[in-house]
Amino acid sequence: MPDNLYLGLDNTQPNALRAVYVLTERPFTTSVLKWQRCKDLERFQKLIENFPPTVVAVSTSNHDPWGAISWLSQRRLPIKQYPAHQLLDPFDEIEMPQLYRRAYCLAYQAVYDCEAPRAVEALWDEIHWAKLSLDRMSRDLDRLATIEIPF
């Protein structure tokens, strides 16, 4: 299982829990791995055991359907809370039922918060190697400019 699997849990309803898994495969690339409505704690636990997340993102709502979030805390999984009005909303980029919008936005927010430093580092590496190549080309051009052409 990959080490960059983010779970968004829409816990805003007292008796409903919608889950969306987002996978980051490399910087700047995400894909939805799975979405599911969990109807009870047992099904939720089975989902988590099959797909253990790197980070779990939940809303700041006090709802904890069937004690699912408490169960995650007991398992010491990292849980990040986000206010619903401050979430990124890239929902138009994917095809998924509208009911999973908040869960997806929560997962996406966790991806952004956790993966942004990795993406910046990858971008910095690319810029660094591009600069080295440009410096080498500049030296080669300077050297060619000093060569006399006999015609």
Coordinates of N, CA and C in Angstrom, one line a residue:
M1 N 0.8 -1.2 0.0 CA 0.0 0.0 0.0 C 0.9 1.2 0.0
P2 N 0.5 2.2 -0.8 CA 1.3 3.4 -0.8 C 1.4 4.2 0.5
D3 N 2.4 5.0 0.6 CA 2.5 5.8 1.9 C 1.9 7.2 1.8
N4 N 1.2 7.4 0.7 CA 0.6 8.7 0.5 C -0.9 8.6 0.2
L5 N -1.6 8.0 1.1 CA -3.1 7.7 0.9 C -3.8 8.6 1.9
Y6 N -4.6 9.5 1.4 CA -5.3 10.4 2.3 C -6.8 10.1 2.3
L7 N -7.4 10.1 3.5 CA -8.8 9.8 3.7 C -9.5 11.0 4.2
G8 N -10.5 11.4 3.4 CA -11.4 12.5 3.8 C -12.7 11.9 4.4
L9 N -13.1 12.3 5.6 CA -14.3 11.8 6.2 C -15.3 12.9 6.4
D10 N -16.5 12.8 5.7 CA -17.5 13.9 5.9 C -18.3 13.4 7.2
N11 N -18.0 14.0 8.3 CA -18.6 13.7 9.5 C -19.6 14.8 10.0
T12 N -20.1 15.5 9.0 CA -21.0 16.6 9.3 C -22.4 16.2 9.7
Q13 N -22.8 15.0 9.3 CA -24.1 14.4 9.6 C -24.0 13.5 10.8
P14 N -24.9 13.5 11.8 CA -24.7 12.7 13.0 C -24.8 11.1 12.7
N15 N -25.5 10.7 11.7 CA -25.6 9.3 11.5 C -25.2 8.8 10.0
A16 N -24.3 9.6 9.5 CA -23.8 9.2 8.1 C -22.3 9.6 8.0
L17 N -21.6 8.7 7.4 CA -20.2 8.9 7.2 C -19.8 8.5 5.8
R18 N -19.4 9.6 5.1 CA -18.9 9.3 3.7 C -17.4 9.5 3.7
A19 N -16.8 8.5 3.0 CA -15.3 8.5 3.0 C -14.8 8.5 1.5
V20 N -13.7 9.3 1.3 CA -13.1 9.4 0.0 C -11.6 9.2 0.2
Y21 N -11.0 8.3 -0.5 CA -9.5 8.1 -0.5 C -8.9 8.8 -1.7
V22 N -7.9 9.6 -1.4 CA -7.1 10.3 -2.5 C -5.7 9.8 -2.4
L23 N -5.2 9.4 -3.5 CA -3.8 8.9 -3.6 C -2.9 10.0 -4.4
T24 N -1.8 10.3 -3.8 CA -0.8 11.1 -4.5 C 0.3 10.2 -5.0
E25 N 0.5 10.2 -6.3 CA 1.5 9.3 -6.9 C 2.8 10.0 -7.1
R26 N 2.8 11.2 -7.3 CA 4.0 12.1 -7.4 C 3.6 13.5 -7.2
P27 N 4.5 14.4 -7.0 CA 4.1 15.8 -6.8 C 3.2 16.3 -7.9
F28 N 2.2 17.0 -7.5 CA 1.2 17.7 -8.4 C 0.2 16.7 -9.1
T29 N 0.2 15.4 -8.7 CA -0.7 14.4 -9.3 C -1.5 13.7 -8.2
T30 N -2.8 13.8 -8.3 CA -3.7 13.1 -7.3 C -4.7 12.3 -8.1
S31 N -5.2 11.3 -7.5 CA -6.3 10.5 -8.1 C -7.2 10.0 -7.0
V32 N -8.4 9.8 -7.3 CA -9.4 9.3 -6.3 C -9.3 7.8 -6.4
L33 N -8.9 7.2 -5.3 CA -8.8 5.7 -5.2 C -10.1 5.0 -5.0
K34 N -10.9 5.6 -4.1 CA -12.2 5.0 -3.7 C -13.0 6.0 -2.9
W35 N -14.4 5.8 -3.1 CA -15.3 6.5 -2.2 C -16.4 5.5 -1.8
Q36 N -16.9 5.8 -0.6 CA -17.8 4.8 0.0 C -18.6 5.5 1.1
R37 N -19.8 5.1 1.3 CA -20.7 5.5 2.4 C -20.6 4.3 3.4
C38 N -20.2 4.7 4.6 CA -20.1 3.7 5.7 C -21.3 3.7 6.5
K39 N -22.0 2.6 6.6 CA -23.3 2.6 7.3 C -23.2 2.1 8.8
D40 N -22.1 1.6 9.2 CA -21.9 1.3 10.6 C -20.4 1.2 10.9
L41 N -20.0 1.1 12.1 CA -18.6 1.0 12.5 C -17.9 -0.2 12.0
E42 N -18.5 -1.3 11.9 CA -17.9 -2.5 11.4 C -17.4 -2.4 10.0
R43 N -18.3 -1.8 9.1 CA -17.9 -1.6 7.7 C -16.8 -0.6 7.6
F44 N -16.9 0.5 8.4 CA -15.9 1.5 8.4 C -14.5 0.9 8.8
Q45 N -14.5 0.1 9.9 CA -13.2 -0.6 10.3 C -12.7 -1.5 9.2
K46 N -13.5 -2.2 8.5 CA -13.1 -3.0 7.4 C -12.4 -2.2 6.3
L47 N -13.1 -1.1 6.0 CA -12.5 -0.2 5.0 C -11.1 0.3 5.4
I48 N -11.0 0.7 6.6 CA -9.7 1.2 7.1 C -8.6 0.1 7.1
E49 N -9.0 -1.1 7.5 CA -8.0 -2.2 7.5 C -7.6 -2.5 6.1
N50 N -8.4 -2.4 5.1 CA -8.1 -2.7 3.7 C -7.2 -1.6 3.1
F51 N -7.5 -0.4 3.5 CA -6.8 0.8 3.0 C -6.4 1.7 4.1
P52 N -5.3 1.4 4.8 CA -4.8 2.2 5.9 C -4.3 3.6 5.4
P53 N -4.9 4.7 5.8 CA -4.5 6.0 5.3 C -3.3 6.5 6.0
T54 N -2.6 7.4 5.3 CA -1.5 8.2 5.8 C -2.0 9.2 6.8
V55 N -3.0 9.9 6.4 CA -3.6 11.0 7.1 C -5.1 10.9 6.9
V56 N -5.9 11.2 8.0 CA -7.3 11.3 7.9 C -7.7 12.7 8.1
A57 N -8.6 13.2 7.2 CA -9.1 14.6 7.3 C -10.6 14.6 7.7
V58 N -10.9 15.3 8.7 CA -12.3 15.4 9.1 C -12.7 16.9 9.3
S59 N -14.0 17.2 9.3 CA -14.4 18.5 9.6 C -14.3 18.8 11.1
T60 N -14.5 20.1 11.4 CA -14.4 20.5 12.8 C -15.8 20.2 13.5
S61 N -16.7 19.6 12.8 CA -18.0 19.3 13.4 C -17.8 18.3 14.6
N62 N -18.7 18.4 15.6 CA -18.6 17.5 16.7 C -19.1 16.1 16.5
H63 N -19.7 15.9 15.3 CA -20.3 14.6 15.0 C -19.2 13.5 14.9
D64 N -19.5 12.4 15.5 CA -18.6 11.2 15.3 C -19.4 10.0 15.1
P65 N -19.9 9.8 13.9 CA -20.8 8.7 13.7 C -20.2 7.3 14.1
W66 N -21.0 6.6 15.0 CA -20.6 5.3 15.5 C -19.2 5.3 16.2
G67 N -18.7 6.4 16.6 CA -17.4 6.5 17.2 C -16.2 6.2 16.3
A68 N -16.4 6.4 15.0 CA -15.4 6.1 14.0 C -14.2 7.0 14.2
I69 N -14.3 8.3 14.5 CA -13.1 9.1 14.6 C -12.4 8.8 15.9
S70 N -13.2 8.5 17.0 CA -12.5 8.0 18.2 C -11.7 6.7 18.0
W71 N -12.3 5.8 17.2 CA -11.6 4.6 16.9 C -10.3 4.8 16.2
L72 N -10.4 5.8 15.2 CA -9.1 6.2 14.5 C -8.1 6.7 15.4
S73 N -8.5 7.6 16.4 CA -7.6 8.2 17.3 C -7.0 7.1 18.2
Q74 N -7.7 6.1 18.6 CA -7.2 5.0 19.4 C -6.1 4.2 18.6
R75 N -6.3 4.2 17.3 CA -5.3 3.5 16.5 C -4.1 4.4 16.2
R76 N -4.1 5.6 16.7 CA -3.0 6.6 16.6 C -2.8 7.0 15.1
L77 N -3.9 7.0 14.3 CA -3.7 7.6 13.0 C -3.8 9.1 13.0
P78 N -3.0 9.7 12.2 CA -3.0 11.2 12.2 C -4.3 11.8 11.7
I79 N -4.9 12.6 12.5 CA -6.2 13.2 12.1 C -6.1 14.7 12.1
K80 N -6.5 15.3 11.0 CA -6.4 16.7 10.8 C -7.9 17.2 10.7
Q81 N -8.2 18.3 11.4 CA -9.5 18.9 11.3 C -9.4 20.2 10.5
Y82 N -10.5 20.3 9.7 CA -10.6 21.5 8.9 C -12.0 22.1 9.0
P83 N -12.1 23.4 9.1 CA -13.4 24.1 9.0 C -13.9 24.0 7.6
A84 N -15.2 23.7 7.5 CA -15.8 23.4 6.1 C -15.7 24.7 5.2
H85 N -15.7 25.9 5.8 CA -15.7 27.1 5.0 C -14.3 27.5 4.5
Q86 N -13.3 26.7 4.9 CA -11.9 27.1 4.5 C -11.3 26.0 3.6
L87 N -12.1 25.1 3.0 CA -11.6 24.0 2.3 C -11.3 24.4 0.8
L88 N -10.3 23.8 0.2 CA -10.0 24.0 -1.2 C -11.2 23.2 -1.9
D89 N -11.6 23.6 -3.1 CA -12.7 22.9 -3.7 C -12.3 22.6 -5.2
P90 N -11.6 21.6 -5.5 CA -11.2 21.2 -6.9 C -12.2 20.2 -7.4
F91 N -13.4 20.2 -7.0 CA -14.4 19.2 -7.2 C -14.7 19.0 -8.7
D92 N -14.7 20.1 -9.5 CA -15.1 20.0 -10.9 C -14.1 19.3 -11.7
E93 N -12.9 18.9 -11.1 CA -11.9 18.2 -11.9 C -12.2 16.7 -11.9
I94 N -13.1 16.2 -11.1 CA -13.3 14.7 -11.1 C -14.8 14.4 -11.3
E95 N -15.0 13.1 -11.6 CA -16.4 12.6 -11.7 C -16.7 11.8 -10.5
M96 N -17.6 12.2 -9.6 CA -17.9 11.6 -8.4 C -19.3 12.1 -8.0
P97 N -20.1 11.3 -7.3 CA -21.4 11.8 -6.8 C -21.2 13.0 -5.9
Q98 N -22.2 13.9 -6.1 CA -22.2 15.2 -5.4 C -22.1 15.0 -3.9
L99 N -22.7 13.9 -3.4 CA -22.8 13.6 -1.9 C -21.4 13.5 -1.3
Y100 N -20.4 13.2 -2.1 CA -19.0 13.0 -1.6 C -18.1 14.2 -1.7
R101 N -18.7 15.3 -2.1 CA -18.0 16.6 -2.3 C -17.2 17.0 -1.1
R102 N -17.8 17.0 0.1 CA -17.1 17.5 1.3 C -16.0 16.5 1.7
A103 N -16.3 15.2 1.6 CA -15.2 14.3 2.0 C -14.0 14.4 1.0
Y104 N -14.3 14.6 -0.3 CA -13.2 14.8 -1.2 C -12.4 16.1 -0.9
C105 N -13.1 17.1 -0.6 CA -12.5 18.4 -0.4 C -11.6 18.3 0.9
L106 N -12.1 17.5 1.9 CA -11.3 17.3 3.1 C -10.0 16.6 2.8
A107 N -10.2 15.5 2.0 CA -9.0 14.7 1.7 C -8.0 15.6 0.8
Y108 N -8.6 16.3 -0.1 CA -7.7 17.2 -1.0 C -7.0 18.2 -0.1
Q109 N -7.6 18.8 0.9 CA -7.0 19.8 1.7 C -5.8 19.1 2.5
A110 N -6.0 17.9 3.0 CA -4.9 17.2 3.7 C -3.8 16.9 2.7
V111 N -4.1 16.5 1.5 CA -3.1 16.3 0.5 C -2.3 17.6 0.3
Y112 N -3.0 18.7 0.1 CA -2.3 20.0 -0.1 C -1.4 20.4 1.0
D113 N -1.9 20.2 2.3 CA -1.1 20.6 3.4 C 0.1 19.7 3.6
C114 N 0.0 18.4 3.3 CA 1.1 17.5 3.6 C 2.0 17.3 2.4
E115 N 1.5 17.4 1.2 CA 2.3 17.2 0.0 C 2.9 18.4 -0.6
A116 N 2.5 19.6 -0.2 CA 3.0 20.8 -0.8 C 4.5 20.9 -0.6
P117 N 5.1 20.7 0.6 CA 6.5 20.7 0.7 C 7.3 19.8 -0.2
R118 N 6.7 18.6 -0.4 CA 7.3 17.6 -1.3 C 7.3 18.1 -2.7
A119 N 6.2 18.7 -3.1 CA 6.0 19.3 -4.5 C 7.0 20.4 -4.7
V120 N 7.1 21.3 -3.7 CA 8.1 22.4 -3.8 C 9.5 21.9 -3.9
E121 N 9.8 20.9 -3.2 CA 11.2 20.3 -3.2 C 11.4 19.7 -4.6
A122 N 10.4 19.0 -5.2 CA 10.6 18.4 -6.5 C 10.8 19.5 -7.6
L123 N 10.0 20.6 -7.4 CA 10.1 21.7 -8.3 C 11.5 22.4 -8.2
W124 N 12.0 22.5 -7.0 CA 13.3 23.1 -6.7 C 14.4 22.2 -7.4
D125 N 14.3 20.9 -7.3 CA 15.2 20.0 -7.9 C 15.2 20.2 -9.4
E126 N 14.1 20.3 -10.0 CA 14.0 20.5 -11.5 C 14.6 21.8 -11.9
I127 N 14.4 22.9 -11.1 CA 15.0 24.2 -11.4 C 16.5 24.1 -11.3
H128 N 16.9 23.4 -10.2 CA 18.4 23.3 -10.0 C 19.1 22.6 -11.1
W129 N 18.5 21.5 -11.6 CA 19.1 20.7 -12.7 C 19.0 21.5 -14.0
A130 N 17.9 22.3 -14.2 CA 17.8 23.1 -15.4 C 18.9 24.2 -15.4
K131 N 19.1 24.8 -14.2 CA 20.1 25.9 -14.1 C 21.5 25.3 -14.4
L132 N 21.8 24.1 -13.9 CA 23.1 23.5 -14.2 C 23.3 23.3 -15.7
S133 N 22.2 22.8 -16.4 CA 22.3 22.6 -17.8 C 22.5 23.9 -18.6
L134 N 21.8 25.0 -18.1 CA 21.9 26.3 -18.8 C 23.3 26.8 -18.6
D135 N 23.9 26.7 -17.4 CA 25.2 27.1 -17.1 C 26.2 26.4 -18.0
R136 N 26.0 25.1 -18.2 CA 26.9 24.3 -19.0 C 26.8 24.8 -20.5
M137 N 25.6 25.0 -21.0 CA 25.4 25.5 -22.3 C 26.0 26.9 -22.5
S138 N 25.9 27.7 -21.5 CA 26.5 29.1 -21.6 C 28.0 29.0 -21.7
R139 N 28.6 28.1 -20.9 CA 30.1 27.9 -21.0 C 30.5 27.4 -22.4
D140 N 29.7 26.5 -22.9 CA 30.0 25.9 -24.2 C 29.9 27.0 -25.3
L141 N 28.9 27.8 -25.2 CA 28.7 28.9 -26.2 C 29.8 29.9 -26.1
D142 N 30.2 30.2 -24.9 CA 31.4 31.2 -24.7 C 32.6 30.6 -25.3
R143 N 32.8 29.3 -25.1 CA 34.0 28.7 -25.7 C 34.0 28.7 -27.2
L144 N 32.8 28.4 -27.8 CA 32.6 28.4 -29.2 C 32.8 29.9 -29.8
A145 N 32.5 30.9 -29.0 CA 32.7 32.2 -29.5 C 34.1 32.6 -29.6
T146 N 35.0 32.0 -28.8 CA 36.4 32.3 -28.9 C 37.2 31.6 -30.0
I147 N 36.5 30.6 -30.6 CA 37.2 29.8 -31.7 C 37.1 30.6 -33.0
E148 N 38.3 30.7 -33.7 CA 38.3 31.4 -35.0 C 37.9 30.4 -36.0
I149 N 37.0 30.9 -36.9 CA 36.5 30.1 -38.0 C 37.3 30.5 -39.2
P150 N 38.0 29.6 -39.9 CA 38.9 30.0 -41.0 C 38.2 30.3 -42.3
F151 N 37.0 30.6 -42.4 CA 36.5 30.9 -43.7 C 35.8 32.3 -43.7

